[in-house]
XYZ file of C-alpha atoms in Angstrom:
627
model
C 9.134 -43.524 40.788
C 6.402 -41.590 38.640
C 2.994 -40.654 39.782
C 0.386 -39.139 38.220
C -1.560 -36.588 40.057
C -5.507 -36.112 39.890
C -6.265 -32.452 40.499
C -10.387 -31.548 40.886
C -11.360 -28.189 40.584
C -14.332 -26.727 41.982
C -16.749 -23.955 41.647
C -20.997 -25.039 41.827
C -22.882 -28.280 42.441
C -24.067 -29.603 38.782
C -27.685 -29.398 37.856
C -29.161 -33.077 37.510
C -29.741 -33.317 33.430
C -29.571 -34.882 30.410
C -25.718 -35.667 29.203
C -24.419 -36.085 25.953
C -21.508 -37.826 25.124
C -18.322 -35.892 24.500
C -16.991 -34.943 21.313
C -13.832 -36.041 19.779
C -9.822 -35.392 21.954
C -9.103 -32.250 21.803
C -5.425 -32.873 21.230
C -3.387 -31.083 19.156
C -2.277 -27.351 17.799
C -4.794 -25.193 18.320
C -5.192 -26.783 21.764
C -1.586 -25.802 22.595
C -2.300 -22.141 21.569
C -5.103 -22.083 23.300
C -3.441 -22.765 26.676
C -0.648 -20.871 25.803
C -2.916 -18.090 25.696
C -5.160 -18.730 28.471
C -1.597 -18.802 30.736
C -0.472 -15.671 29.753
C -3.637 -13.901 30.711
C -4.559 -15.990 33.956
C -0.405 -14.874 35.120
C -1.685 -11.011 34.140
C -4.716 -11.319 35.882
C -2.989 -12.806 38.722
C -0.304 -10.368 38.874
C -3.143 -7.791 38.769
C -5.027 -8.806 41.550
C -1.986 -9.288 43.781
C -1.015 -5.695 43.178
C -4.722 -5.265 44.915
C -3.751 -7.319 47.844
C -6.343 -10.171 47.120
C -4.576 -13.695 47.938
C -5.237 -16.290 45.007
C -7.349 -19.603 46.060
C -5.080 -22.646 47.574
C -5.228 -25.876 46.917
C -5.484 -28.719 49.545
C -5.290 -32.391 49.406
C -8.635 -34.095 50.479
C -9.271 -38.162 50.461
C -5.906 -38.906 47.649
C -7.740 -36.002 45.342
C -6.455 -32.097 45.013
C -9.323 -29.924 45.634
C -8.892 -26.078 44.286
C -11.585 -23.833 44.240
C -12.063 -21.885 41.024
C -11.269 -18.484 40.417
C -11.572 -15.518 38.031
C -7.712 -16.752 36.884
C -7.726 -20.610 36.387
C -11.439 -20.272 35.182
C -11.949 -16.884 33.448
C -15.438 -15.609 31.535
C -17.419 -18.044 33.951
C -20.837 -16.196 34.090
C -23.686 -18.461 34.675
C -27.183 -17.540 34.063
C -28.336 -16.006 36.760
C -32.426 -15.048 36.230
C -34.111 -18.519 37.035
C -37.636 -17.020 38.365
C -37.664 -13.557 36.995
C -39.069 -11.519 34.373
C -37.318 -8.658 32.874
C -39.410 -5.541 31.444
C -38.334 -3.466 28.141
C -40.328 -0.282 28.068
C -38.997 2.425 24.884
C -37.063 4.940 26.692
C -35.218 7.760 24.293
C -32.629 6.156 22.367
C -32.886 2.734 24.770
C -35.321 0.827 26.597
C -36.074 1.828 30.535
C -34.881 -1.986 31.808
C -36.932 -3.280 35.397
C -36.231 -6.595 36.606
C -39.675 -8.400 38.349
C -40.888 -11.489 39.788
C -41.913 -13.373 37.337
C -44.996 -12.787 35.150
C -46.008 -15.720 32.777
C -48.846 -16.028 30.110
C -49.542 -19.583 30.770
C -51.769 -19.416 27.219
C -49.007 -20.090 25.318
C -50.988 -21.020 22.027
C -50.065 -23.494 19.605
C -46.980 -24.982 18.509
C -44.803 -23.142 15.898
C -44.003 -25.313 12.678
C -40.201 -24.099 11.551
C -38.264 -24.560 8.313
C -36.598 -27.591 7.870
C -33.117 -25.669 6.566
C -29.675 -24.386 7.624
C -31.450 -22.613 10.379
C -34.544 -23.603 11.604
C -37.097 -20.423 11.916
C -40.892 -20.065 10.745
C -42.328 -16.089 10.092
C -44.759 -14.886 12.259
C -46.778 -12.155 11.280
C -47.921 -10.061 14.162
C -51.424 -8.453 13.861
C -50.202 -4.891 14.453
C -47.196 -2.592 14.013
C -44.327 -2.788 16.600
C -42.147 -0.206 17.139
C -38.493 -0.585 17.444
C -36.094 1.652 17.345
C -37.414 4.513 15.072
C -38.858 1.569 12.894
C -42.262 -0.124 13.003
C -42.008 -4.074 12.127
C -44.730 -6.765 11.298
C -42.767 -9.816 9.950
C -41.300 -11.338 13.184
C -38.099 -14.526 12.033
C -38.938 -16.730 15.294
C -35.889 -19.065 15.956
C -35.306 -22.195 18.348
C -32.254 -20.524 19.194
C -34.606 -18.500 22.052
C -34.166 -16.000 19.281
C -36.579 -13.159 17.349
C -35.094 -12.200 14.125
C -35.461 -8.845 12.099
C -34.462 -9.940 9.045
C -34.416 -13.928 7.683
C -31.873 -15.719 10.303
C -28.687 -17.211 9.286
C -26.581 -20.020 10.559
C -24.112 -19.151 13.171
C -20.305 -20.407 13.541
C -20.158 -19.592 16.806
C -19.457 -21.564 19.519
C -20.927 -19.472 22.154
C -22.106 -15.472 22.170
C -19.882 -13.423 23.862
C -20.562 -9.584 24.937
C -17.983 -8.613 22.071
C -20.296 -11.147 19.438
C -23.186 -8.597 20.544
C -21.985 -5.408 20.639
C -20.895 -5.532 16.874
C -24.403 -7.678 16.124
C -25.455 -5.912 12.589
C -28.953 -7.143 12.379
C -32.253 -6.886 14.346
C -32.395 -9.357 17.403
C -34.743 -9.380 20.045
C -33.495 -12.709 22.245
C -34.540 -13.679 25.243
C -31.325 -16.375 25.797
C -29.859 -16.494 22.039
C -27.703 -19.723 21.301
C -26.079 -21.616 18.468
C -25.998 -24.681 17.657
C -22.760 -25.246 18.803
C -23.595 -24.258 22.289
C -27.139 -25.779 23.254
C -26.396 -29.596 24.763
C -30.185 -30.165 25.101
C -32.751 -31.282 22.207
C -33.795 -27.936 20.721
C -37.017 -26.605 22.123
C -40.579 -26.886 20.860
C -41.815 -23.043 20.076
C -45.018 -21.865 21.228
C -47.013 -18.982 19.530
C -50.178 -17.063 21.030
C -51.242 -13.708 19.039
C -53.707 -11.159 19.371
C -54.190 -7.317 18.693
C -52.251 -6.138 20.975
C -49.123 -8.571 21.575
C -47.336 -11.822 20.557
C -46.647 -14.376 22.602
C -43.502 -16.329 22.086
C -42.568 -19.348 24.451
C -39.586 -21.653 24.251
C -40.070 -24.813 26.144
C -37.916 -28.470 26.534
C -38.762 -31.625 28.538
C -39.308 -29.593 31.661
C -35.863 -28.424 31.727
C -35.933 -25.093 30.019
C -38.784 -22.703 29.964
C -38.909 -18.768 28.641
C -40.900 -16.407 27.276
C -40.821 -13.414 24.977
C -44.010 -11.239 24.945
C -43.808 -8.044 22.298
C -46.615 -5.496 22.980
C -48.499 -3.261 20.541
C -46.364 -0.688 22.738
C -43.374 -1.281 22.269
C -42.698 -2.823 25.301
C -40.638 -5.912 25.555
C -41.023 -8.953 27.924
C -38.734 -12.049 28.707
C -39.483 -14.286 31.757
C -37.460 -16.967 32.552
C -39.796 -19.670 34.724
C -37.065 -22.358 34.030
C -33.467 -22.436 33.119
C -30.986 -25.570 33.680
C -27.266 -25.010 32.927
C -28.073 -27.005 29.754
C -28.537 -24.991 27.263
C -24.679 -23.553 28.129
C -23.785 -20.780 26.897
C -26.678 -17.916 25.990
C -27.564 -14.384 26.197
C -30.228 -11.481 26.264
C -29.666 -9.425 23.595
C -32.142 -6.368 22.180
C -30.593 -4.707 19.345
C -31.600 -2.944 15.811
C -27.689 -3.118 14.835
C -28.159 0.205 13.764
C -28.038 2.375 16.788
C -26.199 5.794 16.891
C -23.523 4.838 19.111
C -21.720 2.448 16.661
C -20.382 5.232 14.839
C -19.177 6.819 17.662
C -15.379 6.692 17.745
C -12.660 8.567 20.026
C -9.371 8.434 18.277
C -6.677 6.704 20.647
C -3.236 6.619 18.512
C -1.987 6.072 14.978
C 0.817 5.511 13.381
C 2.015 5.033 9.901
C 5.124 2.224 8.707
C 6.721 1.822 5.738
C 4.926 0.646 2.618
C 7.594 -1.989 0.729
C 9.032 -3.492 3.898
C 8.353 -7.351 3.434
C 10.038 -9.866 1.569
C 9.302 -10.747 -2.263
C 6.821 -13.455 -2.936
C 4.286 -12.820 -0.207
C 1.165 -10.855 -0.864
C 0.806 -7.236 -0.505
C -2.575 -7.541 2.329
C 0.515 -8.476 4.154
C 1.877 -5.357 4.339
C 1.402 -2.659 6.858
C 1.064 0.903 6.050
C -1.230 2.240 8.822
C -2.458 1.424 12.277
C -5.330 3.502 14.050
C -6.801 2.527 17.204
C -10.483 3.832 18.907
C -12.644 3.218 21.508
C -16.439 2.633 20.833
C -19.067 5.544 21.790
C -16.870 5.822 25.072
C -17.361 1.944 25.862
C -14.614 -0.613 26.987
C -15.092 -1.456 23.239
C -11.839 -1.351 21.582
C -11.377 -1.308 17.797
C -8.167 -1.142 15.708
C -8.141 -0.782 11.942
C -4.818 -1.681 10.328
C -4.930 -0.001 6.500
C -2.440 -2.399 4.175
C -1.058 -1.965 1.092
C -3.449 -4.321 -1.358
C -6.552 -5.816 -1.125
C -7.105 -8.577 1.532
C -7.505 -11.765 -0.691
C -10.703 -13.738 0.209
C -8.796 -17.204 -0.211
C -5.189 -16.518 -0.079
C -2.424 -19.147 -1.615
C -1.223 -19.465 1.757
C -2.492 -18.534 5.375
C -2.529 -14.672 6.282
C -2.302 -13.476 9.889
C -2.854 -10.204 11.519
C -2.094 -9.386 14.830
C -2.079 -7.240 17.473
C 0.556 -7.405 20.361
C -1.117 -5.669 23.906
C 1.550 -5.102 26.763
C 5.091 -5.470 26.998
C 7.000 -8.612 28.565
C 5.880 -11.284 29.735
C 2.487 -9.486 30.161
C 1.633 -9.191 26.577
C -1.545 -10.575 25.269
C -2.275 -11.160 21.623
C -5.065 -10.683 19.678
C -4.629 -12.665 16.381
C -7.030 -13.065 12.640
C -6.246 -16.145 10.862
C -6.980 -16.140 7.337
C -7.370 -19.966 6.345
C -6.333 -20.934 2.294
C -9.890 -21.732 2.164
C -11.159 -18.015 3.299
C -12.156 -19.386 7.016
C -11.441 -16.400 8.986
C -10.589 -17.466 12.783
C -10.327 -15.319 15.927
C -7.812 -15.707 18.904
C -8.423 -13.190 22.014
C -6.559 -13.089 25.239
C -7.704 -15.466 27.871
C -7.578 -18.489 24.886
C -10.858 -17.304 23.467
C -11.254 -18.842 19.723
C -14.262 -17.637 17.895
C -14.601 -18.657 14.099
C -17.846 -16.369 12.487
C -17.376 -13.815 14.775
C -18.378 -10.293 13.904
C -15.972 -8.525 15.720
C -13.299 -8.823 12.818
C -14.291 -6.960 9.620
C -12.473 -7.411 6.237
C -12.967 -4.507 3.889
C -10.745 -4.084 0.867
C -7.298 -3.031 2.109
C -8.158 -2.734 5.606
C -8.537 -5.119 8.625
C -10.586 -4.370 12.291
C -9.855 -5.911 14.632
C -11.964 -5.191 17.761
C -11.862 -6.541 21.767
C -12.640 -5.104 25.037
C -11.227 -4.166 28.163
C -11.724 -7.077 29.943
C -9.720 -9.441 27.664
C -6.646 -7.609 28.502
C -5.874 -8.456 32.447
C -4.337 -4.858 33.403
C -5.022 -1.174 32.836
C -3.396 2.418 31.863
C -1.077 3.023 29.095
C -0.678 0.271 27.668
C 2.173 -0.230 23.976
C 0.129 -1.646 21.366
C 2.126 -3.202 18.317
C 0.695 -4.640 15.232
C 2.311 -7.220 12.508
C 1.974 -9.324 9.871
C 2.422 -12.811 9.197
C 2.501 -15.427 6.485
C 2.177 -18.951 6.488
C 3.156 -18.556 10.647
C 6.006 -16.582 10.052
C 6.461 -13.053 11.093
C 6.373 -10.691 7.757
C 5.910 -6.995 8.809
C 6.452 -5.733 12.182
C 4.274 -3.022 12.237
C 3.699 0.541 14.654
C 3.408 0.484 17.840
C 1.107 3.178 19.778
C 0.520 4.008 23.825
C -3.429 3.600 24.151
C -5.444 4.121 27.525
C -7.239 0.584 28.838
C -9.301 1.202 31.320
C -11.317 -1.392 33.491
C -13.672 1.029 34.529
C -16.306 3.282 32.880
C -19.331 2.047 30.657
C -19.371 -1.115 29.806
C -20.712 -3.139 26.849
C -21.741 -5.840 29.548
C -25.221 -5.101 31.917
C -25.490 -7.168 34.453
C -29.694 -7.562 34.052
C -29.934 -9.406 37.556
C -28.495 -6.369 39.348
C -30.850 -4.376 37.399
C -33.699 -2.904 39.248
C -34.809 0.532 37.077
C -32.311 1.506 34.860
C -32.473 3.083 31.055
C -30.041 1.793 29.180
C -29.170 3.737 25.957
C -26.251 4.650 24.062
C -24.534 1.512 24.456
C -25.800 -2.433 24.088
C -28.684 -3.795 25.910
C -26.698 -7.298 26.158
C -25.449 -9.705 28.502
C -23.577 -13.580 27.468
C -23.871 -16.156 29.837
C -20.853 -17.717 28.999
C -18.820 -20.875 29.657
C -15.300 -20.369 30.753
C -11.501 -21.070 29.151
C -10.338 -23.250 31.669
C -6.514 -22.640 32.264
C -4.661 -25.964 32.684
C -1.379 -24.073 33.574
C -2.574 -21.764 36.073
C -4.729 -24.765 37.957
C -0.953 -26.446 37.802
C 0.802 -23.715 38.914
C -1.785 -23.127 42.055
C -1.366 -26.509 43.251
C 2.486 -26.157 43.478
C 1.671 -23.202 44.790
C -0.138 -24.741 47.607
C 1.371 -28.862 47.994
C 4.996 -29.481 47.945
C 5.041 -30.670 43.926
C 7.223 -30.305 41.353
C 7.006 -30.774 37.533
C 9.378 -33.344 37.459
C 7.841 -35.755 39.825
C 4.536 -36.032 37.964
C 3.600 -37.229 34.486
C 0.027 -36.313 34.314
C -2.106 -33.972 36.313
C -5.943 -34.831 35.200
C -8.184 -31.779 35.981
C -11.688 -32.353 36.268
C -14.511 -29.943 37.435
C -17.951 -29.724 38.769
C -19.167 -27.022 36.724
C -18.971 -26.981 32.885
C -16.315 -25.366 30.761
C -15.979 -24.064 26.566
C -14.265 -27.365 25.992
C -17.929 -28.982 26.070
C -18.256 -27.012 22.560
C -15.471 -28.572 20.590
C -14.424 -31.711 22.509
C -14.513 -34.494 25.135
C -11.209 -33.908 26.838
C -7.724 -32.851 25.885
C -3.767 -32.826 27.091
C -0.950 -30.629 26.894
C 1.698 -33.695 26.498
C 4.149 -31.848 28.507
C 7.429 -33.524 28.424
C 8.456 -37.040 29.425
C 12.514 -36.215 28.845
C 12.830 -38.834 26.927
C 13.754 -39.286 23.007
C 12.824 -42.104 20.579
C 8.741 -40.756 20.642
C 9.204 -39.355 17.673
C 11.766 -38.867 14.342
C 13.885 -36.375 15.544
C 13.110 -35.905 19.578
C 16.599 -36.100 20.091
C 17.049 -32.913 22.347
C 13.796 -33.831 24.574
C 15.466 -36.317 27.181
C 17.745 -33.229 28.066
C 15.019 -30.624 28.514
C 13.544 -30.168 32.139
C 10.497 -32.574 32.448
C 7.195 -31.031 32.549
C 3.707 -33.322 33.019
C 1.160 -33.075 30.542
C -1.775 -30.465 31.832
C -5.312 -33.003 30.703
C -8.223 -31.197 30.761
C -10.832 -33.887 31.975
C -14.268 -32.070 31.685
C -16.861 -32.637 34.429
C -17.510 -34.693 37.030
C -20.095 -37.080 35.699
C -20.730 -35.946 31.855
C -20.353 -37.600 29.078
C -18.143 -40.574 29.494
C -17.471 -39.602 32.612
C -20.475 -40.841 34.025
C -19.065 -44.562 33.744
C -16.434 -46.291 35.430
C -15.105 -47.760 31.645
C -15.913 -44.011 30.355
C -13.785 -42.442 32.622
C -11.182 -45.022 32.514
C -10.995 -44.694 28.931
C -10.934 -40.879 28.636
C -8.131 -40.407 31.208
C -6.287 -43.204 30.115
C -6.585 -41.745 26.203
C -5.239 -38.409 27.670
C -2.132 -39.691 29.889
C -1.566 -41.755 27.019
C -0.878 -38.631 24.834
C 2.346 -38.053 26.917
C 4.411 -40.900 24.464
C 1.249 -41.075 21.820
C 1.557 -41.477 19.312
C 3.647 -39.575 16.826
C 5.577 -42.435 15.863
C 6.673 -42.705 11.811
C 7.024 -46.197 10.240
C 9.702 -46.891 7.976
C 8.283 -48.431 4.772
C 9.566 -49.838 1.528
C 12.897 -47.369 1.982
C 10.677 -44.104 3.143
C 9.349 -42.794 6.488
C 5.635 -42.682 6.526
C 2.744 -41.722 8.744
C 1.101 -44.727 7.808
C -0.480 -45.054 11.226
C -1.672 -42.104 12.211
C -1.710 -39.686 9.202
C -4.242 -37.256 10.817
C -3.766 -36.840 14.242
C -1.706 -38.359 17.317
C -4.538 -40.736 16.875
C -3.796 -44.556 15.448
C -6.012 -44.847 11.862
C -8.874 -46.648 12.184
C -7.287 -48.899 10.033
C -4.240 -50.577 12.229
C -4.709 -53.123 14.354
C -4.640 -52.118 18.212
C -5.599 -55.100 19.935
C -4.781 -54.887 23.872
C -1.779 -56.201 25.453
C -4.004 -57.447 28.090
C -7.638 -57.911 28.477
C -9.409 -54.809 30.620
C -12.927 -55.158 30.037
C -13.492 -57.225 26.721
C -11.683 -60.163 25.022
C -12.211 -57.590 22.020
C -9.866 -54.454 23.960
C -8.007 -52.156 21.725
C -5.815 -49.208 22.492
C -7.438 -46.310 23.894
C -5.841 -44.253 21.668
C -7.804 -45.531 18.158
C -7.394 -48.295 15.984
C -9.070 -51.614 15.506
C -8.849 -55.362 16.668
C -9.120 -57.255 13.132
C -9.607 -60.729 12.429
C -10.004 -62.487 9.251
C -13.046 -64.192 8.087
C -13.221 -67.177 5.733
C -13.712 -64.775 2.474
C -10.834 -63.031 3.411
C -12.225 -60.058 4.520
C -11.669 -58.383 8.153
C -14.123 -58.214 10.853
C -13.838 -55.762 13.913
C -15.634 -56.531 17.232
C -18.086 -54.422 19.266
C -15.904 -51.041 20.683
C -13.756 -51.899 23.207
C -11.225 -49.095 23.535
C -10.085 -49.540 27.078
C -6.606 -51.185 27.045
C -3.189 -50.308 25.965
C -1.316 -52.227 22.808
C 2.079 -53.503 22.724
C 3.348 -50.302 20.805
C 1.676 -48.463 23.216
C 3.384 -49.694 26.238
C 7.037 -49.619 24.629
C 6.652 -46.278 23.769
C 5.251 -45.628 27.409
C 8.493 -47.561 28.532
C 6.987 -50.476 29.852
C 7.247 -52.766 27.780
C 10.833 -54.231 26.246
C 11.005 -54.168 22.319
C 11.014 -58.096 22.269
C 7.846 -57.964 23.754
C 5.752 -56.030 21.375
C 3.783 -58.779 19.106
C 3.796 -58.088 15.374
C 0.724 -55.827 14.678
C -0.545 -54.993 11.116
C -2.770 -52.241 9.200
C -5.352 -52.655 6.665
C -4.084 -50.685 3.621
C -7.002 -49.289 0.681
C -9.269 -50.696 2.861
C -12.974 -51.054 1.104
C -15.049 -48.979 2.337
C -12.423 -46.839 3.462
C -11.903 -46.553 7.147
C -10.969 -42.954 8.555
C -7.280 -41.873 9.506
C -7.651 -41.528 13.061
C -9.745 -42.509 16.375
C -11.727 -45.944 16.204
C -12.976 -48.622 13.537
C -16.124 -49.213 13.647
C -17.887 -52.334 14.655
């Protein structure tokens, strides 16, 4: 008999707010690396931390549901904003800023409201009626944000879907931000922007439907004041951040290890940025800021004819963590850290010419001491220069990029970034999994699907609803040639169910749809349709999604005499010009296809089913028609 498992994972009670709905399923490659990753690291960490002596957390069964408290392994980078009720004072201090963390002070005069730009980045200029000094510089012309953010220089859209500490440290421009965010990363309507100036300061308030509520105040002194009277978890992911992005200590390097490699040593056909001829590796101003700069034989091309990757290999066996640059055909560069950290926009890669940096800190590799870095090449996925390898120090210790501002009391920071990212963590699927068995007598065989849902918010609420490994079911006839599957050990598929009560969540026919959609994507549907002599992807040509196009009409009724497959699709009829109709959404059922390829239903079972082919207007290859 097969069972499906529902693990919950906890950490903190959720705020009462606003929910959005989810984005689209997460499903597919880059989720797969992603947990890959984020397994890898969590096993380091763990490994680390037993070394120490500390016991991991345990999982125990409570009322038919798996409860596991969260940890810095199965929920890594979790750092919540921690300053509701305070007020945090900047005074010019050397090269830095003396820091002192207060009760809160508020200017309840918070002026009028700002008007901003209606463009890629919405920001108005506010001129302040004296000159403020920052950082050897005096400044006028303040770039005022709804990001919580005070720009130096005219703002530009960010890619990012949340700040991290690395994102800061290797900020180039002025920012003075009281809780910077990106569009990606703030759940919550944007908020209104309230301006009060006089001679001696500018007053800069941020405020949303009682939910979110800071300050900025920038004195004729240089002084510097952010008070946070009200902070919900929504917006997500944010951060302080006071920088000029020219301070001394960026140049500051201590050389680590180099090594040279052959110039010549890849295959014909593949571009010369592909080949390594140097690798040098540094640490930042004596930070836990590493950088590596790999020196290749041509010019990096801005869109290459294929897709270029450069990577760094940190560790040996199964403790190695990768740090990877993807260089997109279409120039989209895209950054993978340890720990299953994707950042696309990020600043922490630089592409100059012939030579690549690539830059992380100590914290996204789980372990310390000497530790064999390797670099290499590759090209179109494949491997096309293994590069040096050098023996660099990690430490876990020292000065950090990272302040902690609520443990702050008087401190000067200089010489190193006045930043802190409250960031939302990469939930790892297969360490929650492994845990559990851990704890409960379980084993991957017995279970098809282990749904994972938490009380606290992860990173997945910045690119999707929900998403699942797959696993595998051991059996073959999913897909054209899954012939070896039914004799490899069976492993369930790891779904990644966001929180308790967002998005769909919040319904019974939400939640019944999303977790249905995700279990479904242990047989779903990767299926190829043999037409007119030829095997096609004719239903789903984008995704392991049905097209919008094919008709997915329910088995049986669930909700709605309307039901269609969880998974996507339509139910179609005909109307008397001969066009098709669909009815209201109604994706809570399973269709015939569906349920033979779930093996339960016989193949004489399954009605004939149809798709709508050049449909006009055109309907999209993958998730749901529209009504």
């Amino acid at each position: 008999m097969r069972h499906t498992l529902i693990a919950l994972t906890l950490f903190a009670p959720l705020p009462a707010a606003a929910q959005l709905e989810p984005l689209h399923c997460g499903t597919g490659h880059e989720v797969t690396e992603t947990v890959r990753e984020a397994s890898a690291w969590s096993r380091a960490r763990a490994e680390q931390l037993a070394s120490k002596g500390l016991r991991p957390a345990t999982a125990a069964l409570q009322d038919n549901v798996v409860i596991l408290p969260a940890d810095e392994t199965n929920a890594p980078f979790r750092r919540p904003f921690d300053l509701h009720g305070r007020t945090l004072i900047f005074t010019p201090s050397g090269d830095g800023y003396a820091v002192r963390n207060t009760a809160i002070a508020y200017d309840t005069d918070r002026g009028s409201r700002l008007q901003l730009v209606d463009a890629a980045e919405d920001y108005a200029t506010v001129t302040a009626d004296f000159e403020f000094p920052f950082f050897g510089r005096v400044v006028r012309n303040l770039f005022v944000t709804n990001h919580s953010a005070i720009f130096l220089e005219r703002p530009q859209p960010s890619s990012l879907r949340q700040y991290s500490d690395l994102d800061l440290a290797m900020e180039s421009g002025g920012v003075i931000s009281p809780l910077l965010s990106t569009g990606r990363s703030r759940l919550t309507a944007r908020p209104v922007v309230m301006v009060r100036k006089s001679s001696d300061s500018v007053v800069i308030t941020w405020t949303s439907e009682e939910r979110y509520d800071v300050q900025a105040v920038l004195s004729k002194s240089g002084e510097i004041r952010f008070s946070y009277m009200l902070v919900t978890q929504y917006p997500t992911a944010s951060a302080i951040v006071i920088t000029s992005g020219l301070e001394s200590w960026r140049n500051e390097r201590t050389a680590l290890g180099s090594a040279s490699d052959p110039s010549g040593d890849i295959r014909t056909g593949v571009p010369a940025s592909t080949d390594l001829t140097e690798m040098a590796v540094s640490r930042v101003s004596d930070l836990d800021l590493y950088e590596v700069r790999l020196r290749l034989r041509g010019d990096v091309p801005a869109q290459p004819q294929g897709t270029a990757g450069y990577v760094l290999a940190i560790g040996d066996g199964e403790a190695t963590q990768t740090v990877r640059l993807t260089i997109a055909r279409d120039g989209t560069m895209t950054y993978r850290l340890p720990g299953g950290i994707v950042a696309t926009g990020t600043k922490a890669v630089t592409v100059e010419g012939s030579t690549v940096t690539l830059r992380f800190l100590g914290e996204h590799v789980p372990s310390s001491g000497s530790i064999p870095i390797r670099a290499y090449t590759t090209w179109n996925g494949g491997v096309i220069d293994l590069g040096p390898q050098v023996e660099v120090p990690i430490r876990t210790s020292g000065r950090r990029v990272r302040t902690d501002f609520s443990t702050v009391v008087d401190e000067v920071i200089e010489r190193r970034p006045i930043a802190e990212a409250f960031t939302l963590p990469v939930l790892s699927v297969a360490r929650v999994w492994e845990q559990v068995k851990q704890s409960l007598p379980l084993t991957d065989g017995e279970i098809d699907g282990v749904a994972i849902y938490q009380n606290f918010l992860t990173d997945l609420v910045l690119y999707a609803g929900a998403y699942s490994t797959g696993g595998n079911a051991g059996v073959s006839g999913l897909y054209q040639g899954d012939v070896t599957a039914a004799a490899e050990p069976r492993v369930p598929a790891l779904m990644h169910m966001n929180a308790v009560g967002y998005g769909h969540n919040r319904t019974p026919r939400g939640a019944s749809h999303v977790v249905l959609h995700e279990l479904g994507h242990r047989w779903l549907l990767f299926v190829t349709l043999q037409e007119n002599g030829a095997m096609t992807r004719s239903l789903n040509p984008v995704s392991p999604h049905p097209a919008q196009y094919v008709d997915t009409r329910a088995a049986f009724r669930v909700y709605t005499d309307t039901d269609t497959s969880v998974m996507g699709g339509g139910h179609f009829t005909t109307e008397p010009d001969g066009a098709f109709a669909t009815g209201p959404y109604g994706a809570y059922g399973f269709s015939w296809l569906d349920l033979y390829l779930m093996g339960l239903a016989d193949p004489a079972e399954v009605k004939p089913w149809f798709y709508i082919a050049d449909s006009s207007p055109t309907l999209a290859g993958e998730y749901y028609a529209p009504p």
